[in-house]
C-alpha positions as a Python dict, from the first residue, in 0.01 Angstrom:
ca = {
    (1, 'M'): (0, 0, 0),
    (2, 'K'): (-329, 68, -172),
    (3, 'E'): (-616, -91, 13),
    (4, 'M'): (-797, -358, -186),
    (5, 'V'): (-1125, -477, -43),
    (6, 'T'): (-1337, -712, -252),
    (7, 'R'): (-1686, -823, -164),
    (8, 'Q'): (-1912, -937, -442),
    (9, 'T'): (-2290, -926, -444),
    (10, 'P'): (-2448, -1256, -334),
    (11, 'R'): (-2619, -1460, -603),
    (12, 'T'): (-2990, -1393, -646),
    (13, 'G'): (-3242, -1640, -512),
    (14, 'I'): (-3305, -1779, -861),
    (15, 'E'): (-2935, -1812, -936),
    (16, 'K'): (-2875, -1976, -602),
    (17, 'A'): (-3165, -2216, -651),
    (18, 'M'): (-3030, -2314, -994),
    (19, 'W'): (-2682, -2359, -847),
    (20, 'V'): (-2819, -2575, -566),
    (21, 'G'): (-3024, -2779, -810),
    (22, 'C'): (-2724, -2846, -1031),
    (23, 'F'): (-2527, -2984, -740),
    (24, 'V'): (-2810, -3199, -617),
    (25, 'L'): (-2817, -3359, -962),
    (26, 'L'): (-2441, -3366, -997),
    (27, 'F'): (-2373, -3532, -667),
    (28, 'S'): (-2690, -3735, -618),
    (29, 'H'): (-2501, -4055, -696),
    (30, 'A'): (-2159, -3943, -578),
    (31, 'Q'): (-2192, -4050, -216),
    (32, 'A'): (-2159, -4415, -316),
    (33, 'Q'): (-1837, -4347, -503),
    (34, 'V'): (-1485, -4343, -369),
    (35, 'P'): (-1374, -3985, -291),
    (36, 'P'): (-1278, -3743, -418),
    (37, 'N'): (-1590, -3640, -608),
    (38, 'Y'): (-1546, -3289, -739),
    (39, 'E'): (-1637, -3056, -1022),
    (40, 'I'): (-1422, -2774, -1163),
    (41, 'L'): (-1661, -2482, -1208),
    (42, 'V'): (-1410, -2212, -1300),
    (43, 'N'): (-1061, -2247, -1449),
    (44, 'T'): (-937, -1940, -1639),
    (45, 'D'): (-598, -1859, -1785),
    (46, 'Q'): (-537, -1638, -1481),
    (47, 'A'): (-522, -1940, -1250),
    (48, 'Y'): (-181, -2042, -1117),
    (49, 'Q'): (-61, -2347, -1308),
    (50, 'G'): (18, -2555, -1003),
    (51, 'D'): (-116, -2892, -896),
    (52, 'V'): (-384, -2897, -625),
    (53, 'F'): (-288, -3091, -308),
    (54, 'F'): (-564, -3192, -67),
    (55, 'S'): (-682, -3479, 148),
    (56, 'I'): (-1046, -3569, 197),
    (57, 'G'): (-1213, -3578, 536),
    (58, 'G'): (-1562, -3694, 620),
    (59, 'P'): (-1624, -4027, 441),
    (60, 'P'): (-1473, -4351, 580),
    (61, 'I'): (-1225, -4351, 291),
    (62, 'K'): (-1001, -4043, 319),
    (63, 'P'): (-753, -4039, 28),
    (64, 'V'): (-470, -3796, -33),
    (65, 'N'): (-495, -3639, -376),
    (66, 'I'): (-324, -3431, -642),
    (67, 'V'): (-522, -3267, -921),
    (68, 'S'): (-350, -3120, -1228),
    (69, 'P'): (-400, -2758, -1340),
    (70, 'A'): (-643, -2891, -1600),
    (71, 'G'): (-854, -3054, -1327),
    (72, 'E'): (-747, -3415, -1385),
    (73, 'L'): (-697, -3637, -1081),
    (74, 'I'): (-334, -3745, -1130),
    (75, 'F'): (-269, -3899, -789),
    (76, 'S'): (-503, -4048, -528),
    (77, 'E'): (-414, -4297, -259),
    (78, 'N'): (-600, -4417, 46),
    (79, 'W'): (-345, -4470, 322),
    (80, 'P'): (-554, -4567, 628),
    (81, 'Q'): (-517, -4316, 914),
    (82, 'E'): (-271, -4110, 708),
    (83, 'G'): (-304, -3785, 518),
    (84, 'F'): (-420, -3504, 748),
    (85, 'D'): (-249, -3171, 665),
    (86, 'W'): (-122, -3311, 333),
    (87, 'K'): (106, -3043, 188),
    (88, 'V'): (438, -2958, 22),
    (89, 'N'): (697, -2787, 240),
    (90, 'D'): (937, -2512, 133),
    (91, 'D'): (1209, -2773, 76),
    (92, 'G'): (986, -2957, -172),
    (93, 'L'): (916, -3254, 54),
    (94, 'I'): (563, -3372, 121),
    (95, 'T'): (439, -3415, 478),
    (96, 'H'): (122, -3541, 644),
    (97, 'Y'): (5, -3670, 980),
    (98, 'H'): (-33, -4039, 1067),
    (99, 'R'): (-312, -4098, 1319),
    (100, 'G'): (-205, -4458, 1375),
    (101, 'V'): (145, -4380, 1505),
    (102, 'F'): (79, -4018, 1614),
    (103, 'G'): (364, -3881, 1412),
    (104, 'W'): (451, -3684, 1098),
    (105, 'I'): (547, -3862, 776),
    (106, 'T'): (788, -3699, 533),
    (107, 'R'): (786, -3822, 173),
    (108, 'D'): (982, -3736, -138),
    (109, 'Q'): (807, -3625, -456),
    (110, 'N'): (769, -3990, -561),
    (111, 'M'): (594, -4066, -230),
    (112, 'G'): (882, -4262, -84),
    (113, 'I'): (889, -4234, 298),
    (114, 'L'): (1199, -4051, 419),
    (115, 'D'): (1124, -3993, 784),
    (116, 'T'): (872, -4023, 1066),
    (117, 'T'): (889, -3744, 1323),
    (118, 'F'): (768, -3751, 1683),
    (119, 'C'): (774, -3504, 1969),
    (120, 'E'): (1010, -3558, 2261),
    (121, 'N'): (975, -3511, 2639),
    (122, 'G'): (659, -3720, 2653),
    (123, 'F'): (446, -3504, 2424),
    (124, 'T'): (238, -3638, 2136),
    (125, 'P'): (237, -3439, 1810),
    (126, 'D'): (-91, -3280, 1711),
    (127, 'L'): (-223, -3312, 1356),
    (128, 'H'): (-286, -2946, 1276),
    (129, 'D'): (50, -2823, 1147),
    (130, 'F'): (411, -2923, 1090),
    (131, 'I'): (685, -2733, 908),
    (132, 'R'): (1028, -2829, 784),
    (133, 'L'): (1280, -2550, 838),
    (134, 'P'): (1559, -2454, 593),
    (135, 'N'): (1826, -2588, 831),
    (136, 'G'): (1665, -2933, 835),
    (137, 'N'): (1495, -2891, 1173),
    (138, 'K'): (1126, -2964, 1220),
    (139, 'M'): (870, -2763, 1417),
    (140, 'M'): (533, -2893, 1529),
    (141, 'I'): (248, -2845, 1771),
    (142, 'A'): (158, -3080, 2057),
    (143, 'Y'): (-119, -3069, 2316),
    (144, 'S'): (-63, -3135, 2683),
    (145, 'D'): (-335, -3192, 2944),
    (146, 'Q'): (-227, -2998, 3253),
    (147, 'I'): (-397, -2971, 3593),
    (148, 'Y'): (-467, -2611, 3685),
    (149, 'P'): (-637, -2460, 3998),
    (150, 'M'): (-910, -2258, 3829),
    (151, 'D'): (-1065, -2184, 4170),
    (152, 'L'): (-780, -1936, 4218),
    (153, 'L'): (-891, -1742, 3909),
    (154, 'V'): (-1272, -1752, 3907),
    (155, 'N'): (-1549, -1817, 4153),
    (156, 'G'): (-1670, -2174, 4115),
    (157, 'G'): (-1360, -2273, 3926),
    (158, 'D'): (-1248, -2637, 3941),
    (159, 'P'): (-935, -2673, 4160),
    (160, 'N'): (-831, -2967, 3941),
    (161, 'C'): (-935, -2836, 3602),
    (162, 'V'): (-775, -3020, 3310),
    (163, 'I'): (-655, -2764, 3057),
    (164, 'E'): (-550, -2875, 2711),
    (165, 'T'): (-248, -2658, 2643),
    (166, 'A'): (-51, -2597, 2324),
    (167, 'I'): (316, -2697, 2313),
    (168, 'V'): (547, -2581, 2034),
    (169, 'Q'): (854, -2800, 1986),
    (170, 'E'): (1147, -2781, 1746),
    (171, 'I'): (1376, -3079, 1699),
    (172, 'D'): (1678, -3150, 1481),
    (173, 'S'): (1747, -3451, 1260),
    (174, 'E'): (1874, -3644, 1567),
    (175, 'Q'): (1552, -3581, 1763),
    (176, 'N'): (1726, -3335, 1994),
    (177, 'V'): (1488, -3073, 2134),
    (178, 'L'): (1615, -2727, 2039),
    (179, 'F'): (1312, -2523, 2141),
    (180, 'E'): (1007, -2591, 2353),
    (181, 'W'): (728, -2351, 2443),
    (182, 'N'): (433, -2413, 2677),
    (183, 'A'): (136, -2181, 2629),
    (184, 'L'): (31, -2201, 2995),
    (185, 'D'): (365, -2047, 3094),
    (186, 'H'): (279, -1733, 2897),
    (187, 'M'): (-101, -1717, 2879),
    (188, 'S'): (-387, -1740, 3126),
    (189, 'P'): (-709, -1943, 3099),
    (190, 'T'): (-892, -1615, 3164),
    (191, 'D'): (-779, -1503, 2818),
    (192, 'L'): (-1057, -1723, 2680),
    (193, 'E'): (-1355, -1510, 2576),
    (194, 'N'): (-1609, -1775, 2481),
    (195, 'A'): (-1557, -2049, 2739),
    (196, 'N'): (-1723, -2140, 3067),
    (197, 'L'): (-1429, -2109, 3306),
    (198, 'T'): (-1606, -2319, 3572),
    (199, 'N'): (-1592, -2632, 3355),
    (200, 'S'): (-1378, -2923, 3468),
    (201, 'E'): (-1202, -2927, 3130),
    (202, 'L'): (-1088, -2635, 2916),
    (203, 'T'): (-899, -2589, 2589),
    (204, 'L'): (-662, -2294, 2610),
    (205, 'N'): (-542, -2253, 2254),
    (206, 'H'): (-660, -2505, 1999),
    (207, 'A'): (-346, -2403, 1807),
    (208, 'N'): (-386, -2484, 1438),
    (209, 'A'): (-95, -2315, 1256),
    (210, 'I'): (270, -2229, 1308),
    (211, 'D'): (505, -2036, 1083),
    (212, 'I'): (841, -1864, 1088),
    (213, 'D'): (826, -1489, 1038),
    (214, 'G'): (1068, -1297, 819),
    (215, 'D'): (1288, -1217, 1120),
    (216, 'G'): (1311, -1582, 1227),
    (217, 'H'): (1065, -1565, 1515),
    (218, 'I'): (757, -1788, 1550),
    (219, 'I'): (396, -1716, 1453),
    (220, 'L'): (132, -1922, 1638),
    (221, 'C'): (-237, -1924, 1543),
    (222, 'S'): (-479, -2013, 1829),
    (223, 'R'): (-839, -2073, 1723),
    (224, 'D'): (-1003, -2078, 2067),
    (225, 'L'): (-833, -1753, 2164),
    (226, 'S'): (-907, -1588, 1825),
    (227, 'E'): (-545, -1480, 1852),
    (228, 'I'): (-225, -1478, 1647),
    (229, 'T'): (83, -1464, 1866),
    (230, 'K'): (445, -1384, 1786),
    (231, 'I'): (697, -1577, 1998),
    (232, 'N'): (1067, -1502, 2035),
    (233, 'H'): (1249, -1800, 1882),
    (234, 'Q'): (1537, -1770, 2126),
    (235, 'T'): (1374, -1684, 2460),
    (236, 'G'): (1014, -1800, 2417),
    (237, 'E'): (884, -1465, 2535),
    (238, 'I'): (575, -1327, 2365),
    (239, 'M'): (662, -1039, 2134),
    (240, 'W'): (304, -937, 2057),
    (241, 'R'): (-54, -1064, 2078),
    (242, 'W'): (-297, -985, 1798),
    (243, 'G'): (-671, -1055, 1824),
    (244, 'G'): (-877, -1197, 2108),
    (245, 'S'): (-911, -1059, 2460),
    (246, 'Q'): (-542, -970, 2488),
    (247, 'N'): (-520, -790, 2153),
    (248, 'E'): (-250, -522, 2136),
    (249, 'F'): (-339, -380, 1793),
    (250, 'E'): (-607, -144, 1673),
    (251, 'F'): (-807, -295, 1387),
    (252, 'V'): (-813, 6, 1155),
    (253, 'N'): (-1065, -124, 902),
    (254, 'G'): (-1300, -417, 921),
    (255, 'H'): (-1395, -633, 1217),
    (256, 'P'): (-1148, -864, 1398),
    (257, 'F'): (-1095, -1223, 1286),
    (258, 'T'): (-1245, -1498, 1504),
    (259, 'S'): (-1181, -1875, 1523),
    (260, 'Q'): (-925, -1831, 1245),
    (261, 'H'): (-696, -2080, 1067),
    (262, 'S'): (-387, -2088, 850),
    (263, 'A'): (-206, -1771, 964),
    (264, 'R'): (105, -1726, 748),
    (265, 'S'): (374, -1460, 728),
    (266, 'L'): (422, -1290, 389),
    (267, 'G'): (720, -1088, 512),
    (268, 'N'): (754, -714, 582),
    (269, 'N'): (490, -732, 857),
    (270, 'H'): (226, -863, 617),
    (271, 'Y'): (22, -1166, 721),
    (272, 'I'): (-245, -1373, 554),
    (273, 'V'): (-515, -1557, 747),
    (274, 'F'): (-838, -1748, 691),
    (275, 'D'): (-1098, -1591, 917),
    (276, 'N'): (-1364, -1851, 991),
    (277, 'G'): (-1572, -1570, 1135),
    (278, 'N'): (-1756, -1778, 1393),
    (279, 'Y'): (-1823, -1463, 1598),
    (280, 'S'): (-1835, -1207, 1318),
    (281, 'E'): (-2205, -1149, 1388),
    (282, 'Q'): (-2105, -979, 1713),
    (283, 'Y'): (-1929, -708, 1509),
    (284, 'T'): (-2140, -685, 1192),
    (285, 'G'): (-2493, -767, 1303),
    (286, 'E'): (-2510, -1000, 1001),
    (287, 'P'): (-2501, -1381, 993),
    (288, 'N'): (-2152, -1520, 1038),
    (289, 'Y'): (-1941, -1545, 723),
    (290, 'S'): (-1578, -1626, 645),
    (291, 'R'): (-1305, -1415, 482),
    (292, 'A'): (-960, -1448, 336),
    (293, 'L'): (-754, -1157, 472),
    (294, 'E'): (-417, -993, 423),
    (295, 'Y'): (-309, -753, 697),
    (296, 'E'): (-27, -506, 735),
    (297, 'L'): (88, -453, 1094),
    (298, 'D'): (237, -123, 1205),
    (299, 'L'): (457, -213, 1501),
    (300, 'V'): (516, 152, 1592),
    (301, 'N'): (157, 269, 1604),
    (302, 'M'): (32, -84, 1680),
    (303, 'T'): (-233, -92, 1409),
    (304, 'A'): (-363, -377, 1193),
    (305, 'T'): (-485, -272, 847),
    (306, 'I'): (-663, -496, 598),
    (307, 'V'): (-488, -443, 262),
    (308, 'W'): (-669, -722, 77),
    (309, 'Q'): (-970, -939, 147),
    (310, 'Y'): (-1212, -1168, -29),
    (311, 'V'): (-1560, -1277, 74),
    (312, 'H'): (-1728, -1547, -134),
    (313, 'P'): (-2028, -1425, -341),
    (314, 'D'): (-2243, -1677, -154),
    (315, 'L'): (-2124, -1547, 185),
    (316, 'L'): (-1986, -1889, 273),
    (317, 'H'): (-1931, -1964, 639),
    (318, 'G'): (-1673, -2229, 722),
    (319, 'L'): (-1741, -2331, 1080),
    (320, 'A'): (-1417, -2525, 1113),
    (321, 'M'): (-1099, -2602, 921),
    (322, 'G'): (-1014, -2386, 619),
    (323, 'S'): (-691, -2253, 473),
    (324, 'V'): (-546, -1974, 264),
    (325, 'Q'): (-230, -1964, 49),
    (326, 'R'): (-65, -1678, -138),
    (327, 'L'): (49, -1821, -472),
    (328, 'P'): (364, -1730, -670),
    (329, 'N'): (163, -1537, -932),
    (330, 'G'): (2, -1318, -664),
    (331, 'N'): (-329, -1505, -657),
    (332, 'T'): (-475, -1639, -334),
    (333, 'L'): (-604, -1995, -292),
    (334, 'I'): (-888, -2023, -38),
    (335, 'N'): (-1029, -2342, 111),
    (336, 'W'): (-1355, -2236, 277),
    (337, 'G'): (-1345, -2509, 542),
    (338, 'T'): (-1634, -2714, 676),
    (339, 'L'): (-1941, -2524, 562),
    (340, 'N'): (-2239, -2467, 786),
    (341, 'A'): (-2546, -2690, 808),
    (342, 'Q'): (-2724, -2501, 527),
    (343, 'A'): (-2457, -2599, 273),
    (344, 'V'): (-2559, -2825, -16),
    (345, 'T'): (-2203, -2919, -112),
    (346, 'G'): (-1887, -3033, 56),
    (347, 'A'): (-1566, -2833, 43),
    (348, 'I'): (-1534, -2535, -191),
    (349, 'V'): (-1189, -2418, -303),
    (350, 'S'): (-1153, -2080, -477),
    (351, 'E'): (-854, -1908, -636),
    (352, 'V'): (-879, -1531, -660),
    (353, 'T'): (-660, -1274, -836),
    (354, 'A'): (-521, -967, -661),
    (355, 'D'): (-809, -772, -819),
    (356, 'G'): (-1067, -1007, -672),
    (357, 'E'): (-1146, -1196, -993),
    (358, 'L'): (-1232, -1564, -956),
    (359, 'A'): (-971, -1762, -1153),
    (360, 'F'): (-1038, -2116, -1034),
    (361, 'E'): (-1304, -2293, -829),
    (362, 'M'): (-1364, -2658, -748),
    (363, 'V'): (-1658, -2792, -550),
    (364, 'F'): (-1682, -3128, -374),
    (365, 'A'): (-1968, -3364, -302),
    (366, 'L'): (-2170, -3311, 13),
    (367, 'G'): (-1989, -3470, 309),
    (368, 'E'): (-1637, -3439, 160),
    (369, 'H'): (-1438, -3188, 365),
    (370, 'I'): (-1086, -3049, 334),
    (371, 'Y'): (-866, -2923, 618),
    (372, 'R'): (-594, -2767, 403),
    (373, 'C'): (-570, -2719, 26),
    (374, 'E'): (-263, -2580, -150),
    (375, 'K'): (-121, -2550, -500),
    (376, 'H'): (233, -2665, -576),
    (377, 'I'): (409, -2792, -886),
    (378, 'W'): (441, -3165, -835),
    (379, 'Q'): (775, -3308, -943),
    (380, 'G'): (675, -3670, -897),
    (381, 'A'): (782, -3932, -1151),
    (382, 'F'): (472, -4148, -1137),
    (383, 'E'): (389, -4286, -1478),
    (384, 'V'): (73, -4155, -1643),
    (385, 'E'): (-51, -4357, -1937),
    (386, 'G'): (-185, -4180, -2243),
    (387, 'C'): (-124, -4086, -2604),
    (388, 'L'): (216, -3921, -2649),
    (389, 'D'): (180, -3814, -3015),
    (390, 'E'): (118, -3438, -3030),
    (391, 'I'): (-63, -3459, -3365),
    (392, 'A'): (-312, -3719, -3238),
    (393, 'C'): (-665, -3614, -3150),
    (394, 'N'): (-634, -3760, -2799),
    (395, 'F'): (-282, -3635, -2719),
    (396, 'N'): (-234, -3616, -2341),
    (397, 'P'): (32, -3359, -2243),
    (398, 'E'): (48, -3505, -1891),
    (399, 'A'): (117, -3863, -2006),
    (400, 'T'): (461, -4010, -1942),
    (401, 'I'): (419, -4350, -2108),
    (402, 'S'): (221, -4454, -2413),
    (403, 'N'): (-100, -4650, -2373),
    (404, 'G'): (-86, -4749, -2741),
    (405, 'D'): (-420, -4585, -2811),
    (406, 'C'): (-369, -4271, -3019),
    (407, 'T'): (-650, -4168, -3254),
    (408, 'Y'): (-603, -3961, -3569),
    (409, 'P'): (-835, -3773, -3806),
    (410, 'E'): (-928, -3909, -4148),
    (411, 'P'): (-697, -3784, -4427),
    (412, 'G'): (-779, -3427, -4517),
    (413, 'Y'): (-982, -3366, -4201),
    (414, 'D'): (-904, -3221, -3858),
    (415, 'C'): (-999, -3383, -3528),
    (416, 'D'): (-1338, -3212, -3534),
    (417, 'G'): (-1424, -3353, -3878),
    (418, 'N'): (-1359, -3030, -4067),
    (419, 'C'): (-1175, -3023, -4403),
    (420, 'L'): (-824, -2887, -4388),
    (421, 'N'): (-844, -2774, -4756),
    (422, 'D'): (-1146, -2755, -4991),
    (423, 'V'): (-1078, -2511, -5274),
    (424, 'D'): (-1389, -2596, -5478),
    (425, 'E'): (-1606, -2600, -5163),
    (426, 'D'): (-1777, -2925, -5257),
    (427, 'Q'): (-1738, -3066, -4901),
    (428, 'V'): (-1477, -3314, -5025),
    (429, 'C'): (-1132, -3240, -4886),
    (430, 'D'): (-871, -3157, -5152),
    (431, 'E'): (-641, -3429, -5022),
    (432, 'I'): (-892, -3696, -5132),
    (433, 'D'): (-1089, -3501, -5397),
    (434, 'N'): (-1044, -3655, -5746),
    (435, 'C'): (-1122, -3316, -5898),
    (436, 'P'): (-1014, -3056, -5643),
    (437, 'E'): (-1064, -2745, -5857),
    (438, 'V'): (-1417, -2821, -5980),
    (439, 'A'): (-1707, -2898, -5749),
    (440, 'N'): (-1801, -3264, -5789),
    (441, 'L'): (-1962, -3389, -5473),
    (442, 'D'): (-2044, -3726, -5634),
    (443, 'Q'): (-1673, -3785, -5723),
    (444, 'A'): (-1781, -3951, -6053),
    (445, 'D'): (-1493, -4129, -6231),
    (446, 'E'): (-1638, -4345, -6511),
    (447, 'D'): (-1305, -4463, -6652),
    (448, 'E'): (-1175, -4528, -6298),
    (449, 'D'): (-840, -4364, -6365),
    (450, 'G'): (-842, -4171, -6033),
    (451, 'V'): (-929, -3839, -6199),
    (452, 'G'): (-1286, -3717, -6167),
    (453, 'D'): (-1482, -3698, -6487),
    (454, 'L'): (-1507, -3318, -6468),
    (455, 'C'): (-1129, -3288, -6453),
    (456, 'D'): (-1036, -3581, -6682),
    (457, 'D'): (-896, -3448, -7016),
    (458, 'D'): (-899, -3793, -7174),
    (459, 'F'): (-1241, -3906, -7058),
    (460, 'G'): (-1483, -3920, -7353),
    (461, 'S'): (-1221, -3847, -7622),
    (462, 'E'): (-1200, -4071, -7927),
    (463, 'I'): (-880, -4239, -7804),
    (464, 'D'): (-1052, -4350, -7487),
    (465, 'V'): (-1373, -4471, -7642),
    (466, 'L'): (-1396, -4847, -7644),
    (467, 'E'): (-1383, -5021, -7978),
    (468, 'N'): (-1722, -5035, -8154),
    (469, 'T'): (-1851, -4757, -7929),
    (470, 'P'): (-2032, -4491, -8135),
    (471, 'I'): (-1865, -4150, -8137),
    (472, 'R'): (-2057, -3911, -7910),
    (473, 'Q'): (-2185, -3581, -8032),
    (474, 'P'): (-2151, -3262, -7820),
    (475, 'V'): (-2479, -3090, -7748),
    (476, 'A'): (-2379, -2817, -7502),
    (477, 'W'): (-2075, -2636, -7364),
    (478, 'F'): (-2024, -2473, -7021),
    (479, 'N'): (-1746, -2269, -6862),
    (480, 'S'): (-1598, -2367, -6523),
    (481, 'L'): (-1867, -2161, -6349),
    (482, 'G'): (-2139, -2369, -6512),
    (483, 'Q'): (-2250, -2092, -6750),
    (484, 'L'): (-2385, -2207, -7090),
    (485, 'L'): (-2165, -2114, -7391),
    (486, 'S'): (-2266, -2090, -7755),
    (487, 'K'): (-2070, -2277, -8022),
    (488, 'E'): (-1940, -1944, -8149),
    (489, 'Q'): (-1815, -1852, -7800),
    (490, 'V'): (-1640, -2188, -7772),
    (491, 'E'): (-1463, -2133, -8103),
    (492, 'A'): (-1357, -1785, -7996),
    (493, 'V'): (-1209, -1867, -7653),
    (494, 'H'): (-854, -1979, -7584),
    (495, 'S'): (-656, -2126, -7294),
    (496, 'I'): (-950, -2225, -7074),
    (497, 'W'): (-1123, -2537, -6952),
    (498, 'I'): (-1474, -2601, -7076),
    (499, 'I'): (-1722, -2872, -6986),
    (500, 'V'): (-1879, -3055, -7282),
    (501, 'A'): (-2216, -3231, -7252),
    (502, 'Y'): (-2275, -3513, -7500),
    (503, 'D'): (-2583, -3664, -7655),
    (504, 'D'): (-2541, -3986, -7457),
    (505, 'G'): (-2577, -3800, -7129),
    (506, 'S'): (-2206, -3803, -7044),
    (507, 'S'): (-1977, -3505, -7002),
    (508, 'S'): (-1606, -3424, -6998),
    (509, 'K'): (-1376, -3138, -6922),
    (510, 'I'): (-1162, -3024, -7217),
    (511, 'W'): (-876, -2777, -7240),
    (512, 'I'): (-912, -2527, -7526),
    (513, 'E'): (-572, -2414, -7654),
}
């Protein structure tokens, strides 16, 4: 596969200052509003036409949300303690974590609750990831605090160290445990590169993503290990370890990912991952920055090759959270996570084409964070009020019921106030012009017969003159272009309209046979 590496030049200081200033103005009042508060900065025809699913973190009110491809907020609900990892599964069902009951809620596309899932064997589900499998089973992550004699591994280690350890559990629809994996059975606390191993408490994995690879085995993403691990779905044995201190692959191009999120299998040994890059400075000598990455693994030569990547033009660094999704049209949706302390906005979500072109970008108010953001086509049947008439100026293609408030243009005009037809170019639309072939902006119609004086054959003739009205005398003749004609020219022409000016100041249009 051809390598595609995209890294755009950062904005200049002036551009960045203008950008910052715009958002200070834009969001200066937003903090008092109910989230989400966002602005769509880019939305081209290359963007995938899916709805944007995300939940807000940060403010006290943390709604779950769906935004249409056009950027309209079409669903937003605040379910207290619910909504973390709000997403659509491969089977079309929507899932999210419930902090109140410590379980996973499954909803249909109309938001009806179908199921609440818990771990078994005394474990409590963690909120980072949950997947529904094609056979109806569910797989999730749990954390277990386990006592471990660290004094046997390091000098000064705590003999009763509490280690938070990742558990992967798969259950069926009857809550039967079909698979259970304990990280401490397969990994060592000494695998941690950036931890003080003499502490009384340690976190081994901080697992934040699980997935099923193309061959049916399990992919586990561990942030604190900076590692992606492949686990045999039948035996639980580790098949390979990629990244971190126990890395088995050579990174052919680019520096290793660190503190990563959202590792997903694309099939054929291709994987996509959001690299938070919390330790990238150790490899690059530059300030930490985040990347969206696609790798190809060679399991024979044990190499990891970046085949696509994207770095934000502003070198964004998401310290925590963050997600990446490969979309059906080949684009990649990137949620840049919780930005560092220098950020002047909340979450930033970018959609990028395979060629590295920005197709969509939405930016949130300062303090509004997003753990995961994905695009899916929502099949919900919630009613959206709006104008249903396609010819109306305010037609809403996303409306499902009429709000009884359609607006239409004036006759002869379009919705922008422009004439549909104006042959004589007198700024009066032909549909309402009383003399559409001759310019008559004043629309004069002295005999009030609906035909403008300049087009009225009968106006001013002897049969129309009121009784006792003196007969008018012509004093000048003009052609339809307004050019003066002599009496001899008038007598010589045939089959044309002429305009006659009379001695009383009136005029009429007359057909010469």
